Coordinates of C-alpha atoms in Angstrom, one line a residue:
M1 CA 34.1 31.5 34.9
A2 CA 35.3 28.6 32.6
V3 CA 36.9 25.6 34.2
E4 CA 40.2 24.4 32.6
T5 CA 40.7 20.8 31.8
T6 CA 43.4 18.8 30.0
E7 CA 41.0 16.0 29.0
P8 CA 40.3 16.0 25.2
K9 CA 36.7 17.2 24.4
A10 CA 36.0 14.0 22.4
A11 CA 36.9 11.8 25.4
R12 CA 34.7 13.9 27.7
L13 CA 31.7 13.6 25.4
S14 CA 32.2 9.9 25.0
A15 CA 32.4 9.4 28.7
R16 CA 29.2 11.2 29.2
G17 CA 27.5 9.3 26.4
K18 CA 27.1 12.4 24.3
G19 CA 28.2 13.5 20.9
R20 CA 28.1 11.9 17.5
G21 CA 28.9 8.2 17.1
R22 CA 28.9 7.7 20.9
P23 CA 30.2 4.2 21.8
I24 CA 27.9 4.0 24.9
P25 CA 24.3 4.1 23.8
K26 CA 21.7 5.8 25.9
G27 CA 19.6 3.2 27.9
R28 CA 20.1 -0.6 28.1
E29 CA 22.6 -2.1 25.7
L30 CA 21.2 -4.5 23.1
D31 CA 22.3 -8.1 23.9
P32 CA 23.4 -9.6 20.5
G33 CA 22.5 -13.1 21.7
A34 CA 19.0 -12.0 22.8
A35 CA 18.6 -10.2 19.5
A36 CA 19.5 -13.3 17.5
A37 CA 17.2 -15.4 19.6
I38 CA 14.2 -13.1 19.1
R39 CA 14.9 -12.9 15.4
E40 CA 15.0 -16.7 15.1
L41 CA 11.9 -17.1 17.3
L42 CA 9.8 -14.7 15.1
G43 CA 11.1 -16.1 11.9
D44 CA 9.2 -14.8 8.9
R45 CA 6.3 -13.6 11.0
P46 CA 5.3 -9.9 10.3
R47 CA 6.6 -7.3 12.7
R48 CA 3.3 -5.3 12.7
R49 CA 2.3 -3.5 15.9
D50 CA -1.0 -5.4 16.2
L51 CA 1.0 -8.6 16.6
L52 CA 2.9 -7.4 19.6
I53 CA 0.9 -9.4 22.1
E54 CA 1.2 -12.6 20.0
H55 CA 5.0 -12.1 19.9
L56 CA 5.1 -11.6 23.6
H57 CA 3.2 -15.0 24.0
L58 CA 5.9 -16.6 21.8
I59 CA 8.7 -15.4 24.1
Q60 CA 6.8 -16.3 27.3
E61 CA 6.1 -19.9 26.0
R62 CA 9.8 -20.4 24.9
Y63 CA 11.5 -19.0 28.0
G64 CA 8.8 -19.1 30.7
H65 CA 9.2 -15.4 31.3
L66 CA 9.9 -12.1 29.6
G67 CA 13.4 -10.9 30.3
A68 CA 14.6 -7.3 29.9
A69 CA 17.1 -8.3 27.2
H70 CA 14.4 -10.1 25.1
L71 CA 12.0 -7.2 25.5
K72 CA 14.6 -4.8 24.2
A73 CA 15.4 -7.1 21.3
L74 CA 11.7 -7.4 20.5
A75 CA 11.3 -3.6 20.5
G76 CA 14.2 -3.4 18.0
E77 CA 12.7 -6.0 15.8
M78 CA 9.3 -4.3 15.7
R79 CA 10.7 -0.8 15.6
L80 CA 8.9 0.2 18.7
A81 CA 10.1 2.1 21.8
E82 CA 11.1 0.0 24.7
T83 CA 8.5 1.7 26.8
E84 CA 5.8 0.7 24.4
V85 CA 6.7 -2.9 24.6
F86 CA 7.3 -2.8 28.4
E87 CA 4.0 -1.1 29.2
V88 CA 2.0 -3.7 27.2
A89 CA 3.9 -6.6 28.7
T90 CA 3.3 -5.4 32.2
F91 CA -0.4 -4.7 31.7
Y92 CA -1.4 -8.3 31.2
A93 CA -1.4 -10.8 34.1
H94 CA -0.2 -13.8 32.1
F95 CA 3.1 -12.2 31.2
D96 CA 6.0 -12.7 33.7
V97 CA 8.1 -9.6 33.2
L98 CA 11.5 -9.7 34.9
K99 CA 13.6 -6.8 35.9
E100 CA 17.4 -6.8 35.4
G101 CA 19.0 -9.5 37.7
E102 CA 15.6 -10.8 38.9
T103 CA 15.3 -14.6 39.3
P104 CA 13.1 -16.3 36.7
P105 CA 10.0 -18.1 38.1
P106 CA 9.9 -21.9 38.5
A107 CA 9.4 -24.0 35.4
T108 CA 5.8 -24.8 36.5
T109 CA 3.1 -22.4 37.6
I110 CA -0.1 -23.6 39.2
R111 CA -2.9 -20.9 39.0
V112 CA -5.7 -21.4 41.4
C113 CA -9.0 -19.7 40.7
D114 CA -10.1 -17.7 43.8
S115 CA -13.2 -16.1 42.3
L116 CA -16.6 -16.5 44.0
T117 CA -17.8 -20.0 43.0
C118 CA -14.4 -21.6 43.4
S119 CA -13.9 -19.7 46.7
M120 CA -17.3 -21.1 47.9
L121 CA -16.3 -24.6 47.0
G122 CA -12.8 -24.8 48.6
A123 CA -10.3 -22.6 46.8
E124 CA -8.7 -21.2 49.9
R125 CA -8.2 -24.7 51.4
L126 CA -6.8 -25.8 48.1
I127 CA -4.3 -23.0 47.9
A128 CA -3.1 -23.7 51.5
E129 CA -2.6 -27.4 50.7
L130 CA -0.7 -26.6 47.5
E131 CA 1.6 -24.2 49.3
A132 CA 2.2 -26.7 52.1
G133 CA 2.9 -29.6 49.8
S134 CA 5.0 -28.0 47.0
D135 CA 8.6 -27.1 46.6
P136 CA 8.7 -23.3 45.9
A137 CA 11.9 -23.8 43.8
A138 CA 10.0 -26.1 41.4
V139 CA 6.4 -25.0 41.5
R140 CA 4.9 -21.5 41.8
I141 CA 1.4 -21.2 43.3
V142 CA -0.5 -18.2 42.1
R143 CA -4.0 -16.9 42.7
A144 CA -6.0 -16.3 39.5
P145 CA -9.4 -14.9 38.6
C146 CA -12.2 -16.8 37.0
M147 CA -11.1 -19.5 34.5
G148 CA -14.5 -20.2 33.0
A149 CA -14.9 -23.5 34.8
C150 CA -17.3 -22.5 37.5
D151 CA -19.4 -25.6 37.0
H152 CA -16.4 -27.7 38.0
A153 CA -15.2 -25.7 41.0
P154 CA -12.7 -25.5 42.5
A155 CA -10.6 -25.1 39.3
L156 CA -6.9 -24.6 38.7
E157 CA -4.4 -24.7 35.9
V158 CA -1.1 -26.5 35.9
G159 CA 0.7 -24.7 33.1
H160 CA -2.1 -24.6 30.5
R161 CA -3.8 -27.8 31.7
Q162 CA -7.0 -27.1 33.7
L163 CA -8.1 -29.5 36.5
F164 CA -11.7 -29.6 37.5
A165 CA -13.0 -30.3 41.0
A166 CA -9.3 -30.0 41.7
T167 CA -7.3 -31.5 44.6
A168 CA -3.8 -30.5 45.7
E169 CA -2.7 -34.1 45.2
A170 CA -3.8 -34.2 41.5
A171 CA -2.3 -30.8 40.7
L172 CA 1.1 -31.6 42.2
A173 CA 1.1 -35.0 40.5
A174 CA 0.4 -33.3 37.1
A175 CA 3.2 -30.8 37.8
R176 CA 5.7 -33.6 38.6
A177 CA 4.7 -35.5 35.5
G178 CA 5.0 -32.5 33.3
E179 CA 1.3 -32.7 32.3
T180 CA 0.9 -29.1 31.5
A181 CA -0.6 -29.1 28.0
P182 CA -4.4 -28.9 27.6
P183 CA -6.2 -32.1 26.4
L184 CA -8.6 -31.5 23.5
P185 CA -12.3 -32.2 24.1
A186 CA -14.4 -34.1 21.6
Y187 CA -16.1 -31.7 19.2
I188 CA -17.9 -31.5 15.9
D189 CA -15.3 -31.0 13.2
L190 CA -15.7 -29.5 9.7
A191 CA -16.4 -32.8 8.0
R192 CA -19.2 -33.8 10.4
Y193 CA -20.6 -30.3 10.5
R194 CA -20.9 -30.2 6.7
A195 CA -22.4 -33.7 6.6
E196 CA -25.2 -32.3 8.7
G197 CA -25.9 -29.4 6.4
G198 CA -23.4 -26.9 7.8
Y199 CA -22.2 -24.0 5.6
A200 CA -25.0 -24.5 3.1
L201 CA -26.6 -21.3 4.3
F202 CA -23.3 -19.4 4.1
E203 CA -22.5 -20.7 0.6
R204 CA -26.0 -19.7 -0.6
L205 CA -25.7 -16.2 0.9
R206 CA -22.2 -15.5 -0.4
A207 CA -23.3 -16.5 -3.9
T208 CA -25.6 -13.5 -3.7
A209 CA -24.1 -10.0 -3.7
P210 CA -25.1 -8.3 -0.4
G211 CA -26.5 -5.3 -2.3
D212 CA -27.5 -2.0 -0.7
A213 CA -28.0 -1.8 3.1
E214 CA -31.8 -1.5 2.8
S215 CA -32.5 -3.9 -0.1
G216 CA -31.7 -7.3 -1.4
A217 CA -30.4 -10.3 0.5
V218 CA -29.1 -8.4 3.5
H219 CA -32.4 -6.7 4.0
D220 CA -34.3 -10.0 4.0
F221 CA -31.7 -11.6 6.2
L222 CA -31.8 -8.8 8.9
E223 CA -35.6 -8.9 8.9
R224 CA -35.4 -12.5 10.1
L225 CA -33.1 -11.5 13.0
D226 CA -35.4 -8.7 13.9
T227 CA -38.4 -11.0 13.9
A228 CA -36.5 -13.6 16.0
G229 CA -35.7 -10.9 18.6
L230 CA -32.0 -11.9 18.7
R231 CA -30.0 -9.7 20.9
G232 CA -26.3 -9.4 21.8
L233 CA -25.7 -12.1 24.4
G234 CA -22.4 -10.8 25.7
G235 CA -24.1 -8.7 28.3
A236 CA -25.5 -5.5 26.7
G237 CA -28.4 -7.1 24.9
F238 CA -28.5 -4.7 22.0
P239 CA -30.7 -5.9 19.1
T240 CA -28.5 -7.8 16.7
G241 CA -30.2 -6.8 13.4
R242 CA -30.1 -3.1 14.3
K243 CA -26.4 -3.2 15.2
W244 CA -25.5 -4.9 11.9
R245 CA -27.5 -2.2 10.0
I246 CA -25.6 0.6 11.9
V247 CA -22.2 -0.8 11.0
R248 CA -23.2 -1.6 7.4
G249 CA -24.4 2.0 7.0
Q250 CA -20.8 3.3 7.7
P251 CA -18.3 3.8 4.9
A252 CA -16.0 0.9 3.9
P253 CA -13.6 -0.6 4.8
R254 CA -15.3 -2.3 7.8
E255 CA -14.2 -4.9 10.3
L256 CA -15.8 -7.7 12.3
C257 CA -14.6 -8.5 15.8
V258 CA -15.8 -11.5 17.9
N259 CA -15.6 -11.0 21.6
A260 CA -14.6 -14.5 23.0
D261 CA -13.0 -13.1 26.1
E262 CA -15.7 -14.0 28.6
G263 CA -14.1 -13.3 32.0
E264 CA -17.0 -12.4 34.2
P265 CA -16.9 -14.7 37.3
G266 CA -19.7 -17.2 36.8
T267 CA -19.7 -17.1 33.0
F268 CA -18.7 -20.1 30.8
K269 CA -21.4 -20.5 28.1
D270 CA -19.1 -19.4 25.2
R271 CA -16.6 -22.0 26.3
H272 CA -19.3 -24.7 26.1
Y273 CA -20.2 -23.8 22.5
L274 CA -16.7 -23.4 21.2
E275 CA -15.6 -26.7 22.8
T276 CA -18.5 -28.7 21.3
D277 CA -19.8 -27.1 18.1
P278 CA -17.3 -24.5 16.9
H279 CA -18.4 -24.4 13.3
R280 CA -22.0 -23.3 14.1
F281 CA -20.3 -20.2 15.6
L282 CA -17.8 -19.9 12.7
E283 CA -20.6 -20.1 10.1
G284 CA -22.5 -17.4 12.0
M285 CA -19.4 -15.3 12.1
L286 CA -18.8 -15.6 8.3
I287 CA -22.4 -14.7 7.7
A288 CA -22.1 -11.6 9.8
A289 CA -18.9 -10.6 8.0
W290 CA -20.7 -11.2 4.7
S291 CA -23.6 -9.0 5.7
I292 CA -21.5 -6.0 6.5
E293 CA -18.8 -6.8 3.8
A294 CA -16.1 -6.9 6.4
S295 CA -12.5 -6.7 5.3
N296 CA -11.5 -9.3 8.0
A297 CA -13.1 -11.3 10.8
W298 CA -11.1 -11.2 14.1
I299 CA -11.6 -13.5 17.0
Y300 CA -10.3 -12.3 20.4
L301 CA -10.1 -15.4 22.6
R302 CA -9.2 -15.4 26.3
D303 CA -5.9 -17.0 27.1
E304 CA -7.5 -19.3 29.7
Y305 CA -9.0 -21.4 26.8
P306 CA -5.9 -22.9 25.2
A307 CA -7.7 -26.1 24.1
I308 CA -10.2 -23.9 22.2
R309 CA -7.4 -22.0 20.6
H310 CA -6.0 -25.3 19.2
I311 CA -9.5 -26.3 18.0
L312 CA -10.0 -23.0 16.2
E313 CA -6.6 -22.9 14.6
H314 CA -7.1 -26.4 13.2
E315 CA -10.7 -25.7 12.0
I316 CA -9.9 -22.3 10.5
E317 CA -7.2 -24.0 8.5
A318 CA -9.8 -26.6 7.4
L319 CA -12.1 -23.8 6.3
E320 CA -9.4 -22.2 4.2
A321 CA -8.5 -25.5 2.6
A322 CA -12.2 -26.1 1.8
G323 CA -12.4 -22.7 0.1
L324 CA -15.0 -21.4 2.7
A325 CA -12.6 -18.7 3.9
A326 CA -9.8 -16.9 2.1
P327 CA -6.3 -17.6 3.7
G328 CA -5.8 -15.0 6.5
Y329 CA -9.3 -13.7 6.3
I330 CA -10.1 -15.0 9.8
Q331 CA -7.6 -13.7 12.3
L332 CA -7.4 -15.6 15.7
R333 CA -5.8 -13.6 18.5
R334 CA -5.6 -14.3 22.2
G335 CA -5.7 -12.2 25.3
A336 CA -3.2 -12.4 28.1
G337 CA -5.2 -12.3 31.3
A338 CA -7.1 -9.0 31.4
Y339 CA -10.9 -9.0 32.3
I340 CA -11.2 -5.5 31.1
C341 CA -10.6 -6.7 27.5
G342 CA -14.1 -8.0 27.5
E343 CA -15.2 -4.4 27.1
E344 CA -15.4 -3.9 23.4
S345 CA -13.2 -0.9 23.0
A346 CA -10.6 -2.3 25.3
M347 CA -10.7 -5.5 23.3
I348 CA -10.0 -3.5 20.1
E349 CA -7.1 -1.7 21.8
S350 CA -5.7 -5.1 22.7
L351 CA -6.2 -6.4 19.1
E352 CA -4.1 -3.4 18.0
G353 CA -1.3 -4.6 20.2
K354 CA -1.8 -2.1 23.0
R355 CA -2.8 -2.0 26.7
G356 CA -6.5 -2.9 27.0
L357 CA -7.7 0.5 28.1
P358 CA -11.4 1.4 27.3
R359 CA -11.9 4.3 25.0
H360 CA -13.8 7.4 25.7
R361 CA -17.1 7.5 23.7
P362 CA -18.3 8.9 21.4
P363 CA -17.1 7.9 18.8
Y364 CA -18.5 4.4 19.2
V365 CA -16.7 1.4 17.7
A366 CA -19.4 1.0 15.1
E367 CA -18.1 4.3 13.7
V368 CA -14.4 4.2 14.7
G369 CA -13.3 0.8 15.8
L370 CA -10.4 -1.5 14.9
F371 CA -7.6 0.4 13.1
G372 CA -10.0 3.4 13.0
R373 CA -12.5 1.5 10.8
P374 CA -16.3 1.0 11.5
T375 CA -16.4 -2.3 13.4
L376 CA -19.1 -4.8 14.3
V377 CA -18.5 -6.5 17.6
N378 CA -20.5 -9.6 18.5
N379 CA -20.4 -12.2 21.2
V380 CA -19.8 -15.9 20.5
E381 CA -23.3 -17.1 21.5
T382 CA -25.0 -14.4 19.4
L383 CA -23.3 -15.7 16.3
F384 CA -23.9 -19.3 17.3
W385 CA -27.7 -18.8 16.8
I386 CA -27.6 -17.3 13.3
R387 CA -27.8 -20.5 11.3
D388 CA -30.6 -22.0 13.4
I389 CA -32.7 -18.8 13.2
V390 CA -32.5 -18.6 9.4
E391 CA -33.0 -22.4 8.7
R392 CA -35.6 -23.1 11.4
G393 CA -37.3 -19.7 11.0
P394 CA -37.4 -16.7 13.3
D395 CA -40.6 -17.9 14.8
W396 CA -38.9 -21.0 16.1
F397 CA -36.5 -18.9 18.1
A398 CA -39.0 -16.3 19.2
G399 CA -41.4 -19.0 20.2
H400 CA -39.3 -19.9 23.2
G401 CA -39.5 -17.6 26.2
R402 CA -41.5 -17.0 29.4
H403 CA -43.0 -14.1 31.3
G404 CA -43.1 -11.9 28.2
S405 CA -39.6 -12.6 26.9
K406 CA -38.7 -14.1 23.5
G407 CA -35.9 -16.5 22.6
L408 CA -33.5 -19.0 24.1
R409 CA -30.8 -18.1 26.6
S410 CA -27.7 -20.0 27.7
Y411 CA -27.6 -19.6 31.5
S412 CA -24.2 -20.4 33.1
V413 CA -25.3 -21.8 36.5
S414 CA -22.9 -22.5 39.3
G415 CA -22.8 -22.5 43.1
R416 CA -25.0 -24.4 45.5
V417 CA -27.1 -26.3 43.0
R418 CA -27.1 -30.1 42.5
E419 CA -26.4 -29.9 38.7
P420 CA -24.4 -26.8 37.7
G421 CA -23.6 -26.2 34.0
V422 CA -24.8 -24.4 30.9
K423 CA -28.6 -24.6 30.8
L424 CA -30.3 -23.8 27.5
A425 CA -33.6 -22.4 28.8
P426 CA -36.4 -20.0 27.7
A427 CA -35.5 -16.3 28.0
G428 CA -37.3 -14.8 31.0
I429 CA -37.2 -17.9 33.1
T430 CA -37.0 -17.1 36.9
A431 CA -34.2 -18.2 39.2
S432 CA -36.4 -20.5 41.1
E433 CA -37.6 -22.1 37.9
L434 CA -34.1 -22.4 36.6
I435 CA -32.9 -24.1 39.8
D436 CA -35.9 -26.5 40.1
E437 CA -36.4 -27.5 36.4
F438 CA -32.9 -27.4 35.0
C439 CA -30.4 -27.8 37.9
G440 CA -32.0 -30.6 39.9
G441 CA -32.7 -28.3 42.8
M442 CA -30.4 -27.1 45.5
A443 CA -27.3 -29.1 46.5
D444 CA -27.9 -31.5 49.4
G445 CA -27.8 -29.9 52.8
H446 CA -28.2 -26.3 51.4
S447 CA -31.2 -24.0 51.5
F448 CA -31.6 -21.2 48.8
R449 CA -30.6 -17.9 50.3
A450 CA -29.5 -15.5 47.5
Y451 CA -28.3 -15.4 43.9
L452 CA -26.3 -13.3 41.5
P453 CA -28.5 -12.9 38.4
G454 CA -25.8 -11.6 36.1
G455 CA -22.4 -12.6 37.3
A456 CA -20.0 -10.5 39.4
S457 CA -21.3 -7.2 38.4
G458 CA -25.1 -8.0 38.1
G459 CA -25.9 -7.5 41.8
I460 CA -27.2 -9.9 44.5
L461 CA -30.8 -10.6 45.2
P462 CA -32.5 -12.6 48.0
A463 CA -34.2 -15.9 47.4
S464 CA -37.5 -14.2 48.2
M465 CA -37.1 -12.3 44.9
A466 CA -36.4 -15.4 42.8
D467 CA -39.6 -15.1 40.8
I468 CA -38.4 -12.2 38.7
P469 CA -37.7 -13.0 35.0
L470 CA -34.0 -13.3 34.1
D471 CA -33.8 -11.2 31.0
F472 CA -32.8 -7.9 29.6
G473 CA -34.7 -5.0 31.1
K474 CA -36.4 -7.0 33.8
L475 CA -34.0 -6.3 36.7
E476 CA -32.7 -2.8 36.2
H477 CA -35.3 -1.2 38.4
L478 CA -33.8 -3.3 41.2
G479 CA -30.3 -2.1 40.6
C480 CA -29.4 -5.4 39.0
F481 CA -29.1 -6.8 35.4
V482 CA -28.8 -10.2 33.8
G483 CA -25.7 -9.4 31.7
S484 CA -24.3 -12.5 30.2
H485 CA -26.8 -14.7 32.1
A486 CA -24.3 -16.0 34.7
V487 CA -26.4 -17.2 37.7
I488 CA -24.5 -17.9 40.9
V489 CA -26.6 -19.5 43.7
L490 CA -25.7 -19.0 47.3
S491 CA -27.1 -20.9 50.3
D492 CA -27.7 -20.5 54.0
Q493 CA -24.1 -21.7 54.5
D494 CA -22.5 -18.8 52.6
D495 CA -21.3 -15.5 54.1
L496 CA -22.9 -12.8 51.9
Q497 CA -20.5 -10.1 53.0
A498 CA -17.5 -12.3 52.3
A499 CA -19.0 -13.0 48.9
A500 CA -19.4 -9.3 48.2
L501 CA -15.8 -8.7 49.3
N502 CA -14.6 -11.5 47.0
L503 CA -16.3 -9.7 44.1
M504 CA -14.8 -6.3 45.0
R505 CA -11.3 -7.8 45.2
F506 CA -11.8 -9.1 41.7
F507 CA -12.8 -5.6 40.4
E508 CA -9.9 -4.1 42.3
D509 CA -7.4 -6.5 40.7
E510 CA -8.9 -6.2 37.2
S511 CA -9.4 -2.4 37.1
C512 CA -7.2 -1.1 34.2
G513 CA -6.3 1.9 36.3
Q514 CA -7.1 4.5 33.6
C515 CA -9.7 6.4 35.6
T516 CA -9.5 7.4 39.3
P517 CA -13.1 6.6 40.4
C518 CA -12.6 2.9 39.5
R519 CA -8.9 2.6 40.3
A520 CA -9.1 4.3 43.7
G521 CA -12.7 3.4 44.4
T522 CA -12.4 -0.3 44.2
E523 CA -9.3 -0.3 46.4
K524 CA -11.0 1.9 49.0
A525 CA -14.1 -0.3 48.9
V526 CA -12.0 -3.4 49.6
T527 CA -10.4 -1.6 52.6
L528 CA -13.8 -0.6 54.0
M529 CA -15.3 -4.0 53.4
Q530 CA -12.6 -5.7 55.3
Q531 CA -13.6 -4.0 58.5
R532 CA -15.6 -5.8 61.1
T533 CA -18.4 -3.3 60.8
W534 CA -19.2 -1.7 57.4
D535 CA -19.5 2.0 57.2
R536 CA -22.6 1.8 55.1
P537 CA -23.1 5.5 54.3
L538 CA -19.5 5.8 53.1
L539 CA -19.6 2.6 51.1
M540 CA -22.9 3.7 49.4
E541 CA -21.4 7.1 48.6
L542 CA -18.3 5.4 47.2
A543 CA -20.4 3.0 45.1
D544 CA -22.5 5.9 43.7
G545 CA -19.3 7.8 42.8
M546 CA -17.9 4.9 40.9
A547 CA -21.2 4.4 39.0
D548 CA -21.4 8.0 38.1
A549 CA -17.8 8.8 37.1
S550 CA -16.1 5.7 35.8
I551 CA -15.2 5.4 32.1
C552 CA -16.5 1.9 31.5
G553 CA -18.9 -0.7 32.9
L554 CA -16.3 -2.3 35.2
G555 CA -16.2 0.7 37.6
Q556 CA -19.8 1.6 36.9
A557 CA -21.1 -1.8 38.1
A558 CA -18.4 -2.6 40.7
G559 CA -20.5 -1.1 43.5
N560 CA -23.6 -3.2 42.7
P561 CA -22.9 -5.9 45.3
I562 CA -22.5 -3.3 48.0
K563 CA -25.8 -1.5 47.1
C564 CA -27.7 -4.8 46.9
L565 CA -26.5 -6.1 50.3
V566 CA -27.4 -2.8 52.0
R567 CA -30.8 -2.6 50.2
Y568 CA -32.0 -6.2 50.3
F569 CA -30.2 -7.8 53.3
P570 CA -30.7 -5.3 56.1
E571 CA -30.5 -8.2 58.6
L572 CA -26.7 -8.4 58.0
F573 CA -26.3 -4.9 59.5
D574 CA -28.9 -4.9 62.3
G575 CA -27.3 -4.7 65.7

């Protein structure tokens, strides 16, 4: 039965927000002031989808947070749905997304690393002292994952300024003084690098047409990489020459992506090379791009390295001015606090302006990568060695190595050693040799008890097994791997179960949430590991489930610390 009403139909439709030309739009109204502010902030920058994260960084840096009005205005400028912008902004830890009416954070944020090495060397005490000595209205204290400064633990950031061997007093003094910008380290700039012979190899190669994949200059060049035994040094260890051939064999256009998002707790080698000799890496990158005839070279740099970003921006401009790179050919992009983006397909998703969710494979990124194009993904250190291998000869590189391995490796060593840092050592060196010959031995008052051979996900081994070569393929039968060659040394004064719990909390926090085994498994593992007595059968079943069913390496390797403690440290559970 119809209901009579005297209200005009147009008025009823307008009140309900329905009908043509409705005066009340569906959803949040656009704030004209916010729209004008975002338009002014973006200026003449392109509004492409792949620049979404860069634009979010601009807003975060201008206002200290991402407000709802600004996110809506950005969505309008980029012609994206609000949900697309919001889901990306909330995925990354370094973006402070505010709900309507929520109070903005204080002007200064202090992020304290609480990953394993920093935790071992006083991070918890540092956090307590900062919280006790700061004004919550002026300074926000936040826990943060590894900052790539494990050799200077405990580390923290005041804004974008990192403090090493940090104290609460120094951090609060920097906050009060407004010292939040990163100081630039001394490094080899373009003029000095070219004076020492830099880019001569690249200029000689680019003067020669690459030719077919199996002939000409590329063939000769890749033969040198094969002879040297150069492998991917980001963790997987795939032979570099073979990878370049695979990508070059795909139809053009092709892309090159550099993974400079080292976020594995204990890893800081790429930081070392980018802060000291960036052009040796950049030349290697340009040579790689030449070899596969890449349309562009993309660098994905972790946001925790703002000083390196300034270095690369300046030096890329210098390369363009010198005619060594076409304007815009090298694209520098930064992450926003997501460890998962170190996984190559998640990194590519992030480069496209999306959440960093790993892709299902196949297809592999060598076939369908950035923007759907065949893509070569290499690590910073891998490209850093290209010039030396060609100029000094592959036998020079392959001539280093111990215990059956070939080449040089950059080991990031931290923890209970006297001299932590990046140690350039022969591939295949053992943990005991590394500690004694390159690190000055154990720290005073500490006895060697255990070590992580490959960062957070590489497992934990006892000191009694420190004579095993640290290289690809040498540790897998033990349920471990060398990964990116991050070695964390623990002593008799460290609680191994607490160390494993610290690692699992990291994985829980950094899981992208896409697959249930990793998302729910890491959370459940943390709950079980917090108990006074570990339920070993249940934890082992959980670790096996994550390894078997997770989409990517994060979940697949998250259970390694559990498995290693149960297998190699039975004394922890006796009685």
